[in-house]
Coordinates of N, CA and C in Angstrom, one line a residue:
M88 N 117.2 39.0 292.4 CA 117.7 37.9 291.6 C 119.0 38.4 290.9
S89 N 120.0 37.6 290.8 CA 121.3 38.1 290.2 C 121.1 38.2 288.7
A90 N 122.0 38.9 288.0 CA 121.9 39.1 286.6 C 122.1 37.8 285.9
T91 N 123.0 37.0 286.4 CA 123.2 35.7 285.7 C 122.0 34.8 285.8
A92 N 121.3 34.8 287.0 CA 120.1 34.1 287.1 C 119.0 34.7 286.2
E93 N 119.0 36.0 286.0 CA 118.0 36.6 285.0 C 118.2 36.1 283.6
R94 N 119.5 36.0 283.2 CA 119.8 35.5 281.9 C 119.3 34.0 281.8
D95 N 119.5 33.2 282.8 CA 119.1 31.8 282.8 C 117.6 31.8 282.7
V96 N 116.9 32.7 283.4 CA 115.4 32.7 283.3 C 115.0 33.0 281.9
V97 N 115.6 34.0 281.2 CA 115.3 34.4 279.8 C 115.5 33.2 278.9
L98 N 116.6 32.5 279.1 CA 116.9 31.3 278.2 C 115.9 30.2 278.4
D99 N 115.5 29.9 279.6 CA 114.5 28.9 279.9 C 113.2 29.3 279.3
M100 N 112.8 30.5 279.5 CA 111.5 31.0 279.0 C 111.4 30.9 277.5
A101 N 112.5 31.3 276.8 CA 112.5 31.3 275.4 C 112.5 29.8 274.9
G102 N 113.2 29.0 275.5 CA 113.2 27.6 275.1 C 111.8 26.9 275.3
Q103 N 111.1 27.2 276.3 CA 109.8 26.7 276.6 C 108.8 27.2 275.6
A104 N 109.0 28.4 275.1 CA 108.1 29.1 274.1 C 108.4 28.7 272.7
G105 N 109.4 27.9 272.5 CA 109.7 27.4 271.1 C 110.7 28.3 270.3
W106 N 111.4 29.2 271.0 CA 112.4 30.0 270.3 C 113.7 29.2 270.1
R107 N 114.3 29.4 268.9 CA 115.6 28.8 268.7 C 116.6 29.9 269.1
R108 N 117.7 29.5 269.7 CA 118.7 30.4 270.3 C 120.0 30.3 269.6
R109 N 120.6 31.4 269.3 CA 122.0 31.5 268.8 C 122.7 32.4 269.8
N110 N 123.9 32.1 270.2 CA 124.6 32.8 271.2 C 126.0 33.3 270.6
D111 N 126.3 34.5 270.9 CA 127.6 35.1 270.5 C 128.1 35.9 271.7
E112 N 128.8 35.2 272.6 CA 129.3 35.8 273.9 C 128.2 36.6 274.7
R113 N 128.1 37.9 274.5 CA 127.2 38.7 275.3 C 125.9 39.0 274.5
V114 N 125.6 38.3 273.4 CA 124.4 38.5 272.7 C 123.7 37.2 272.5
D115 N 122.4 37.2 272.8 CA 121.6 36.0 272.6 C 120.6 36.4 271.5
Y116 N 120.5 35.6 270.4 CA 119.6 35.9 269.3 C 118.6 34.8 269.3
F117 N 117.3 35.1 269.5 CA 116.2 34.1 269.4 C 115.4 34.3 268.2
S118 N 115.1 33.2 267.5 CA 114.3 33.3 266.3 C 113.2 32.2 266.3
R119 N 112.1 32.6 265.7 CA 110.9 31.7 265.6 C 110.1 32.2 264.4
D120 N 110.0 31.4 263.4 CA 109.4 31.8 262.1 C 110.0 33.1 261.6
A121 N 109.3 34.2 261.4 CA 109.8 35.4 260.9 C 110.2 36.4 262.0
D122 N 110.0 36.0 263.2 CA 110.2 36.9 264.4 C 111.6 36.7 264.9
G123 N 112.2 37.7 265.5 CA 113.5 37.6 266.2 C 113.5 38.5 267.3
V124 N 114.3 38.1 268.4 CA 114.5 38.9 269.5 C 116.0 38.8 269.8
R125 N 116.7 40.0 269.9 CA 118.1 40.0 270.2 C 118.3 40.7 271.5
V126 N 119.0 40.0 272.4 CA 119.3 40.5 273.8 C 120.8 40.7 274.0
H127 N 121.2 42.0 274.3 CA 122.6 42.3 274.5 C 122.7 42.3 276.0
W128 N 123.7 41.6 276.5 CA 124.0 41.6 277.9 C 125.3 42.4 278.2
G129 N 125.2 43.2 279.3 CA 126.4 44.0 279.7 C 127.2 43.3 280.7
E130 N 127.9 44.1 281.5 CA 128.8 43.5 282.5 C 128.0 42.8 283.5
G131 N 128.5 41.7 284.0 CA 127.8 40.9 285.0 C 126.5 40.3 284.5
D132 N 126.4 40.2 283.2 CA 125.2 39.6 282.6 C 123.9 40.4 282.9
A133 N 124.0 41.7 283.2 CA 122.8 42.5 283.3 C 122.4 42.9 281.8
I134 N 121.1 43.1 281.6 CA 120.7 43.5 280.2 C 121.2 44.8 279.9
S135 N 121.7 44.9 278.6 CA 122.2 46.2 278.1 C 121.1 46.7 277.1
G136 N 120.4 45.8 276.5 CA 119.3 46.2 275.6 C 118.7 45.0 274.9
G137 N 117.6 45.2 274.3 CA 116.9 44.2 273.6 C 116.2 44.8 272.4
A138 N 116.1 44.0 271.3 CA 115.5 44.4 270.1 C 114.5 43.4 269.5
L139 N 113.4 43.8 269.0 CA 112.4 43.0 268.5 C 112.4 43.2 267.0
Y140 N 112.4 42.1 266.2 CA 112.5 42.1 264.8 C 111.3 41.3 264.2
D141 N 110.7 41.8 263.1 CA 109.7 41.1 262.4 C 110.1 41.0 260.9
D142 N 110.4 39.8 260.5 CA 110.8 39.6 259.1 C 112.1 40.4 258.8
G143 N 113.0 40.5 259.8 CA 114.2 41.2 259.6 C 114.2 42.7 259.8
M144 N 113.0 43.3 260.1 CA 112.9 44.7 260.3 C 112.8 45.0 261.8
L145 N 113.6 46.0 262.2 CA 113.5 46.4 263.6 C 112.2 47.0 263.9
M146 N 111.5 46.4 264.9 CA 110.2 46.9 265.3 C 110.2 47.7 266.6
A147 N 111.1 47.3 267.5 CA 111.2 48.0 268.8 C 112.5 47.7 269.5
Y148 N 112.9 48.6 270.3 CA 114.1 48.5 271.1 C 113.8 48.9 272.6
T149 N 114.4 48.2 273.5 CA 114.2 48.5 274.9 C 115.4 48.2 275.8
R150 N 115.5 48.7 276.9 CA 116.5 48.4 277.9 C 115.8 47.7 279.1
D151 N 114.5 47.5 279.0 CA 113.7 46.9 280.1 C 113.6 45.4 279.9
L152 N 114.1 44.6 280.9 CA 114.1 43.2 280.8 C 112.7 42.6 280.8
D153 N 111.7 43.2 281.5 CA 110.4 42.7 281.5 C 109.7 42.8 280.1
T154 N 110.1 43.9 279.4 CA 109.6 44.0 278.0 C 110.1 42.9 277.1
V155 N 111.4 42.6 277.2 CA 112.0 41.5 276.5 C 111.3 40.1 276.8
K156 N 111.0 39.9 278.1 CA 110.3 38.7 278.5 C 109.0 38.6 277.9
R157 N 108.2 39.8 277.8 CA 106.9 39.7 277.2 C 107.0 39.4 275.7
W158 N 108.0 39.9 275.0 CA 108.2 39.5 273.6 C 108.4 38.0 273.5
L159 N 109.2 37.4 274.4 CA 109.5 36.0 274.3 C 108.3 35.1 274.7
K160 N 107.4 35.7 275.4 CA 106.2 34.9 275.8 C 105.2 34.8 274.7
R161 N 105.2 35.6 273.7 CA 104.1 35.6 272.7 C 104.4 34.6 271.6

């Protein structure tokens, strides 16, 4: 699957799970209640990194897209 298609999958998944999205070029920030997920996209829209926040505090960081998807599914 192309990187652009992966980003679209992440956007759809987050929307279906009730996350609100804010976009700033290569960064998607998803928020729901006190939780937040920030996804940084590199060249070609491949993931550069993702961060999980709880009440504004960084809880985890990853470069694995499947981990970011798990965060957005909960």
